[in-house]
Amino acid sequence: MKLPPISINKYIAIAETMPSYYYTNSYYYNNTIDKIFKNSWQILTEKLDLEKINPVKFLRDSINEPLLLTYNNQYNLFSNVCTHRGNILCKKRDSSSKIRCNYHGRTFDKEGKILKAPGFSKTKNFPQLNDSLKNYPIKEWKNFLFYSLGAKIKIDKVLADIENRLFDFPFNEIYLDEKNSNTYTLDANWALYCENYLEGLHVPFIHKGLNSDIDLNTYKTELLENGVIQYAKDKNNRIYAYYYWFFPNIMMNFYSWGLSVNIIEPISINKTKISFLSYPIKGKEQPQDTDSSLVKVEKEDQEIVINVQKGISTESYERGRYSSEHEKGVHHFHRLISENLS
Ligand code: FES
Ligand SMILES: [Fe+2]
């Protein structure tokens, strides 16, 4: 069944927000996975051994595409599925010098190129380019590896904005602190979590602790190509945080103590995985147990998002309007969804 396209007026002052069926009808959810998430850049967070052949997955909880990553002066990312009859090639990290399919013995090199195919000497026009393993885009940026299946959603402008605005951020002094990193599962649609992140209007109502740390009058939202940056100053007129969002689901939050990366992964239409990765600067610490700590603010956000999930699923709610002053980021997000789905 074909349902109406999502349409969000480009003028925020007259626009209506996302219709509730976007969050509740699986037609839109499946389309979102296909057209948006498959074309998005994601951060590769799996542990790698660059001497070996590493099986990794792209968006494990939704798309779950099996890929292989190798390194040989550069990163190579390609399909983990044999081009003959579709067997999965490597199930675990492998130190061999070649990739050999255990079904009929087809062999590939560590960049995915076909080397041998037993039993195919009489097959005409063989091998061709698509008998090698399909390559996928991968990019190294600062401490991170980004990868994608389709890569249609460009994030270079967001990365460039970080490089310019945060030119002196000590990327070479940050490290992943596992004990302050967390994963949550939330009973809500992934987009509700993102749109909550994209506005500061709720801060005085939901985050009393955070609200007393920042000067809300300094809160700014700027729109980027496939991204949004929000920032605010503290009571001493110093930048409290730069909140970067990459369409559709990545957040990079820069603080004086370091960087917090949030990855918002759909599991199903009403279940979402949230990964919080903490990267403190060496010698500094992510603040703990304060009224404005990330853990506390996160809990406050999750509670409200779960409540909204219940509200948008009701008979009565259809859609709302935007605050032109405070919800530019949410409007941009909804416009991006609608553009990418059409
Ligand atoms: S499926 Fe891999 S060689 Fe046949
Ligand atoms: Fe919040």
Short mmCIF file of C-alpha atoms and ligand atoms in Angstrom, two decimals:
data_model
loop_
_atom_site.label_atom_id
_atom_site.label_comp_id
_atom_site.label_asym_id
_atom_site.label_seq_id
_atom_site.Cartn_x
_atom_site.Cartn_y
_atom_site.Cartn_z
CA MET A 1 0.00 0.00 0.00
CA LYS A 2 1.30 3.44 -0.89
CA LEU A 3 0.75 6.11 1.72
CA PRO A 4 0.97 9.90 1.39
CA PRO A 5 4.45 11.45 1.26
CA ILE A 6 5.67 13.30 4.33
CA SER A 7 5.41 16.99 3.61
CA ILE A 8 6.79 19.73 5.85
CA ASN A 9 6.40 23.32 4.69
CA LYS A 10 9.75 25.04 4.22
CA TYR A 11 8.57 28.17 6.06
CA ILE A 12 8.75 27.34 9.73
CA ALA A 13 6.25 30.02 10.74
CA ILE A 14 3.48 28.37 8.78
CA ALA A 15 4.70 24.76 8.85
CA GLU A 16 3.11 21.93 10.76
CA THR A 17 5.31 19.36 12.52
CA MET A 18 5.84 15.73 11.57
CA PRO A 19 2.53 13.87 11.30
CA SER A 20 2.14 11.20 13.95
CA TYR A 21 1.79 8.40 11.39
CA TYR A 22 5.44 8.91 10.49
CA TYR A 23 6.37 7.48 13.91
CA THR A 24 3.74 4.75 14.05
CA ASN A 25 3.23 3.37 10.54
CA SER A 26 5.75 0.74 9.48
CA TYR A 27 5.61 1.85 5.83
CA TYR A 28 7.45 5.06 6.83
CA TYR A 29 9.76 3.23 9.18
CA ASN A 30 10.84 0.77 6.48
CA ASN A 31 11.28 3.58 3.99
CA THR A 32 13.39 5.46 6.50
CA ILE A 33 15.69 2.50 6.97
CA ASP A 34 15.98 2.00 3.21
CA LYS A 35 16.32 5.54 1.99
CA ILE A 36 17.87 7.32 4.95
CA PHE A 37 19.83 4.92 7.14
CA LYS A 38 21.33 2.93 4.24
CA ASN A 39 22.62 6.22 2.81
CA SER A 40 23.85 7.61 6.10
CA TRP A 41 27.38 7.73 7.47
CA GLN A 42 27.76 5.86 10.74
CA ILE A 43 30.62 5.69 13.21
CA LEU A 44 32.32 2.32 13.28
CA THR A 45 32.59 1.49 16.97
CA GLU A 46 33.55 -2.19 16.79
CA LYS A 47 37.00 -3.20 18.03
CA LEU A 48 39.40 -3.79 15.16
CA ASP A 49 42.68 -5.58 14.73
CA LEU A 50 44.27 -3.92 11.73
CA GLU A 51 46.60 -6.86 11.10
CA LYS A 52 43.58 -9.07 10.50
CA ILE A 53 40.40 -9.41 8.46
CA ASN A 54 37.65 -7.92 10.63
CA PRO A 55 34.00 -8.87 10.17
CA VAL A 56 31.84 -5.88 11.11
CA LYS A 57 28.16 -5.08 10.75
CA PHE A 58 26.53 -1.92 9.45
CA LEU A 59 23.78 -0.87 11.89
CA ARG A 60 23.64 -4.22 13.64
CA ASP A 61 20.19 -3.73 15.14
CA SER A 62 18.36 -2.73 11.98
CA ILE A 63 20.17 -3.24 8.67
CA ASN A 64 22.77 -5.69 9.99
CA GLU A 65 24.76 -5.73 6.75
CA PRO A 66 27.82 -8.01 7.07
CA LEU A 67 31.02 -6.30 5.93
CA LEU A 68 34.75 -6.95 6.10
CA LEU A 69 37.33 -4.38 7.03
CA THR A 70 41.04 -4.72 6.31
CA TYR A 71 43.94 -2.32 6.50
CA ASN A 72 46.86 -2.05 4.16
CA ASN A 73 48.11 1.55 4.30
CA GLN A 74 44.47 2.41 3.84
CA TYR A 75 41.16 1.08 5.07
CA ASN A 76 39.27 -1.29 2.80
CA LEU A 77 35.63 -2.04 3.41
CA PHE A 78 33.74 -4.61 1.40
CA SER A 79 30.93 -7.11 1.52
CA ASN A 80 31.28 -10.23 3.66
CA VAL A 81 29.03 -12.17 1.27
CA CYS A 82 30.44 -14.50 -1.37
CA THR A 83 29.63 -13.37 -4.92
CA HIS A 84 28.93 -16.97 -6.01
CA ARG A 85 25.83 -18.14 -4.17
CA GLY A 86 25.79 -15.80 -1.22
CA ASN A 87 27.55 -17.64 1.59
CA ILE A 88 28.78 -15.48 4.48
CA LEU A 89 32.56 -15.53 4.24
CA CYS A 90 34.08 -14.74 7.65
CA LYS A 91 32.31 -15.25 10.94
CA LYS A 92 35.19 -14.19 13.13
CA ARG A 93 38.35 -12.16 12.94
CA ASP A 94 40.78 -13.93 10.64
CA SER A 95 44.55 -13.70 10.31
CA SER A 96 44.78 -15.41 6.88
CA SER A 97 46.31 -13.61 3.94
CA LYS A 98 43.27 -14.41 1.75
CA ILE A 99 39.55 -14.78 2.18
CA ARG A 100 38.35 -18.24 1.18
CA CYS A 101 34.68 -19.18 0.95
CA ASN A 102 34.10 -22.46 2.74
CA TYR A 103 31.18 -23.42 0.45
CA HIS A 104 32.87 -23.91 -2.96
CA GLY A 105 36.33 -22.52 -2.35
CA ARG A 106 36.17 -19.14 -4.13
CA THR A 107 39.08 -16.98 -2.96
CA PHE A 108 39.44 -13.21 -2.63
CA ASP A 109 42.38 -11.00 -1.68
CA LYS A 110 42.37 -8.69 1.34
CA GLU A 111 40.85 -5.91 -0.74
CA GLY A 112 37.98 -8.10 -1.93
CA LYS A 113 39.30 -8.86 -5.42
CA ILE A 114 38.50 -12.33 -6.75
CA LEU A 115 41.60 -14.56 -7.07
CA LYS A 116 40.32 -18.06 -7.74
CA ALA A 117 37.02 -19.80 -8.45
CA PRO A 118 37.26 -23.60 -8.61
CA GLY A 119 34.94 -25.12 -11.23
CA PHE A 120 34.48 -21.99 -13.29
CA SER A 121 36.96 -22.56 -16.12
CA LYS A 122 34.16 -23.01 -18.70
CA THR A 123 32.04 -20.10 -17.50
CA LYS A 124 32.04 -17.38 -20.17
CA ASN A 125 33.04 -13.77 -19.48
CA PHE A 126 34.21 -14.67 -16.04
CA PRO A 127 35.30 -13.19 -13.72
CA GLN A 128 33.84 -9.74 -14.12
CA LEU A 129 34.03 -6.76 -11.81
CA ASN A 130 30.97 -7.82 -9.82
CA ASP A 131 32.47 -11.25 -9.11
CA SER A 132 34.81 -9.45 -6.72
CA LEU A 133 33.41 -8.39 -3.37
CA LYS A 134 31.45 -5.17 -3.43
CA ASN A 135 33.31 -2.19 -1.95
CA TYR A 136 31.76 0.27 0.47
CA PRO A 137 32.79 3.79 1.43
CA ILE A 138 34.84 4.40 4.54
CA LYS A 139 36.42 7.62 5.79
CA GLU A 140 38.84 8.35 8.56
CA TRP A 141 38.25 11.61 10.40
CA LYS A 142 40.15 12.56 13.58
CA ASN A 143 39.69 9.66 16.04
CA PHE A 144 36.81 8.14 14.11
CA LEU A 145 36.05 5.86 11.21
CA PHE A 146 32.85 6.63 9.34
CA TYR A 147 31.32 4.05 7.03
CA SER A 148 28.25 3.79 4.87
CA LEU A 149 26.41 1.59 2.40
CA GLY A 150 25.08 4.27 0.06
CA ALA A 151 26.75 7.45 1.35
CA LYS A 152 24.26 9.73 -0.42
CA ILE A 153 23.88 11.85 2.71
CA LYS A 154 27.02 13.97 2.76
CA ILE A 155 28.41 15.04 6.13
CA ASP A 156 31.52 16.91 5.00
CA LYS A 157 30.03 20.31 5.79
CA VAL A 158 29.37 19.26 9.38
CA LEU A 159 32.89 17.88 9.75
CA ALA A 160 34.33 21.07 8.24
CA ASP A 161 32.31 23.19 10.67
CA ILE A 162 33.79 21.24 13.60
CA GLU A 163 37.29 21.67 12.18
CA ASN A 164 36.84 25.43 11.83
CA ARG A 165 34.92 26.23 14.97
CA LEU A 166 36.82 23.83 17.21
CA PHE A 167 40.21 24.21 15.55
CA ASP A 168 41.99 23.94 18.91
CA PHE A 169 40.03 21.00 20.33
CA PRO A 170 42.65 18.46 21.43
CA PHE A 171 41.51 15.43 19.40
CA ASN A 172 44.92 13.87 19.91
CA GLU A 173 44.49 13.92 23.69
CA ILE A 174 41.07 12.29 24.01
CA TYR A 175 40.49 8.59 24.69
CA LEU A 176 37.46 6.33 24.94
CA ASP A 177 36.55 5.95 28.60
CA GLU A 178 34.53 2.72 28.73
CA LYS A 179 33.47 3.08 32.35
CA ASN A 180 31.65 6.31 31.61
CA SER A 181 30.18 5.04 28.34
CA ASN A 182 26.65 3.62 28.39
CA THR A 183 24.11 1.91 26.19
CA TYR A 184 20.38 2.35 26.71
CA THR A 185 17.34 0.83 25.06
CA LEU A 186 14.42 3.20 24.77
CA ASP A 187 10.78 2.32 24.03
CA ALA A 188 10.33 5.10 21.49
CA ASN A 189 10.84 5.83 17.82
CA TRP A 190 14.41 6.94 17.05
CA ALA A 191 13.26 10.25 15.50
CA LEU A 192 11.53 11.37 18.70
CA TYR A 193 14.83 11.05 20.53
CA CYS A 194 16.65 13.09 17.84
CA GLU A 195 14.10 15.87 17.67
CA ASN A 196 14.18 16.30 21.43
CA TYR A 197 17.94 16.80 21.11
CA LEU A 198 17.46 19.43 18.43
CA GLU A 199 15.81 22.10 20.54
CA GLY A 200 16.64 23.97 23.73
CA LEU A 201 13.09 25.08 24.41
CA HIS A 202 12.56 22.20 26.83
CA VAL A 203 15.69 22.90 28.88
CA PRO A 204 14.12 25.08 31.62
CA PHE A 205 11.20 22.68 31.99
CA ILE A 206 12.94 19.31 31.86
CA HIS A 207 16.53 19.99 32.91
CA LYS A 208 16.52 22.13 36.07
CA GLY A 209 20.19 21.34 36.79
CA LEU A 210 21.43 22.06 33.28
CA ASN A 211 19.27 25.18 33.15
CA SER A 212 21.03 26.63 36.18
CA ASP A 213 24.43 26.03 34.52
CA ILE A 214 23.73 27.71 31.19
CA ASP A 215 22.53 31.14 30.20
CA LEU A 216 19.54 30.31 28.04
CA ASN A 217 19.61 33.72 26.38
CA THR A 218 22.88 32.71 24.72
CA TYR A 219 21.44 29.47 23.28
CA LYS A 220 21.94 29.42 19.50
CA THR A 221 20.93 27.03 16.75
CA GLU A 222 22.56 27.08 13.31
CA LEU A 223 21.57 24.90 10.41
CA LEU A 224 24.18 23.06 8.35
CA GLU A 225 23.95 20.83 5.30
CA ASN A 226 22.74 17.55 6.81
CA GLY A 227 23.46 18.82 10.28
CA VAL A 228 22.72 21.25 13.08
CA ILE A 229 24.92 22.96 15.61
CA GLN A 230 23.58 24.28 18.90
CA TYR A 231 25.64 26.02 21.55
CA ALA A 232 25.20 27.96 24.71
CA LYS A 233 27.32 29.87 27.17
CA ASP A 234 27.57 29.30 30.89
CA LYS A 235 26.89 31.95 33.53
CA ASN A 236 30.49 33.19 33.18
CA ASN A 237 30.04 33.85 29.49
CA ARG A 238 32.19 30.89 28.44
CA ILE A 239 30.98 28.33 25.90
CA TYR A 240 29.32 25.54 27.89
CA ALA A 241 29.00 23.12 25.01
CA TYR A 242 28.86 22.78 21.25
CA TYR A 243 26.20 20.26 20.31
CA TYR A 244 26.68 18.90 16.80
CA TRP A 245 24.14 16.66 15.13
CA PHE A 246 24.68 14.73 11.92
CA PHE A 247 21.60 13.72 9.99
CA PRO A 248 20.07 11.32 10.78
CA ASN A 249 21.35 9.97 14.09
CA ILE A 250 24.83 10.99 15.32
CA MET A 251 25.61 13.59 17.93
CA MET A 252 28.99 14.97 18.94
CA ASN A 253 28.92 17.13 22.05
CA PHE A 254 32.06 19.11 22.83
CA TYR A 255 32.64 20.20 26.43
CA SER A 256 35.59 21.67 28.29
CA TRP A 257 36.27 18.17 29.71
CA GLY A 258 36.08 16.36 26.36
CA LEU A 259 33.66 14.88 23.85
CA SER A 260 30.51 12.83 24.23
CA VAL A 261 29.37 10.93 21.14
CA ASN A 262 25.78 9.68 20.95
CA ILE A 263 24.61 7.19 18.37
CA ILE A 264 20.86 6.72 18.04
CA GLU A 265 20.11 3.40 16.34
CA PRO A 266 16.66 2.19 15.43
CA ILE A 267 15.90 -1.35 16.59
CA SER A 268 12.28 -1.31 15.47
CA ILE A 269 9.59 1.29 14.89
CA ASN A 270 9.21 1.87 18.64
CA LYS A 271 12.54 0.70 20.04
CA THR A 272 15.82 2.53 19.89
CA LYS A 273 19.35 1.86 21.03
CA ILE A 274 21.29 4.82 22.37
CA SER A 275 25.05 4.55 22.74
CA PHE A 276 26.82 7.20 24.80
CA LEU A 277 30.54 7.15 24.26
CA SER A 278 32.63 9.28 26.57
CA TYR A 279 35.96 10.70 25.33
CA PRO A 280 37.56 12.79 28.08
CA ILE A 281 40.69 14.82 27.44
CA LYS A 282 43.64 13.22 29.23
CA GLY A 283 43.84 14.63 32.75
CA LYS A 284 40.22 15.82 32.75
CA GLU A 285 37.05 14.04 33.80
CA GLN A 286 33.46 13.89 32.71
CA PRO A 287 31.55 15.50 35.62
CA GLN A 288 29.66 12.92 37.70
CA ASP A 289 26.77 13.01 40.16
CA THR A 290 25.99 16.67 39.65
CA ASP A 291 22.57 18.12 38.85
CA SER A 292 23.70 18.70 35.31
CA SER A 293 25.70 15.48 34.76
CA LEU A 294 25.20 13.75 31.41
CA VAL A 295 23.65 10.74 33.11
CA LYS A 296 21.04 12.88 34.86
CA VAL A 297 20.22 14.98 31.79
CA GLU A 298 19.98 11.80 29.71
CA LYS A 299 17.51 10.27 32.16
CA GLU A 300 15.38 13.41 32.02
CA ASP A 301 15.39 13.34 28.22
CA GLN A 302 14.54 9.65 28.03
CA GLU A 303 11.57 10.02 30.37
CA ILE A 304 10.05 12.79 28.29
CA VAL A 305 10.70 11.00 24.99
CA ILE A 306 8.93 7.86 26.26
CA ASN A 307 6.00 10.02 27.25
CA VAL A 308 5.88 11.63 23.82
CA GLN A 309 5.94 8.19 22.19
CA LYS A 310 2.76 7.41 24.13
CA GLY A 311 1.22 10.74 23.15
CA ILE A 312 1.87 10.53 19.41
CA SER A 313 0.36 7.04 19.37
CA THR A 314 -3.02 8.25 20.60
CA GLU A 315 -6.19 8.77 18.63
CA SER A 316 -6.25 12.49 19.33
CA TYR A 317 -2.74 13.63 18.36
CA GLU A 318 -2.05 14.33 14.69
CA ARG A 319 0.64 16.99 14.47
CA GLY A 320 1.59 20.34 15.97
CA ARG A 321 3.30 23.63 15.06
CA TYR A 322 6.89 24.83 15.43
CA SER A 323 8.29 27.56 17.61
CA SER A 324 10.02 29.74 15.00
CA GLU A 325 12.49 31.01 17.60
CA HIS A 326 13.45 27.72 19.21
CA GLU A 327 12.66 24.80 16.91
CA LYS A 328 14.65 25.57 13.77
CA GLY A 329 16.69 22.43 14.33
CA VAL A 330 13.62 20.21 14.63
CA HIS A 331 12.12 21.78 11.51
CA HIS A 332 15.37 21.18 9.59
CA PHE A 333 15.37 17.55 10.74
CA HIS A 334 11.80 16.98 9.62
CA ARG A 335 12.51 18.66 6.27
CA LEU A 336 15.51 16.39 5.77
CA ILE A 337 13.41 13.32 6.48
CA SER A 338 10.76 14.44 4.05
CA GLU A 339 13.30 15.30 1.30
CA ASN A 340 15.14 12.02 1.65
CA LEU A 341 11.97 9.94 1.62
CA SER A 342 10.57 11.50 -1.51
S1 FES B 1 29.05 -19.52 -2.24
FE1 FES B 1 31.10 -19.03 -2.04
S2 FES B 1 32.11 -20.32 -3.44
FE2 FES B 1 30.03 -20.82 -3.64
FE FE B 2 17.18 17.57 26.76
#
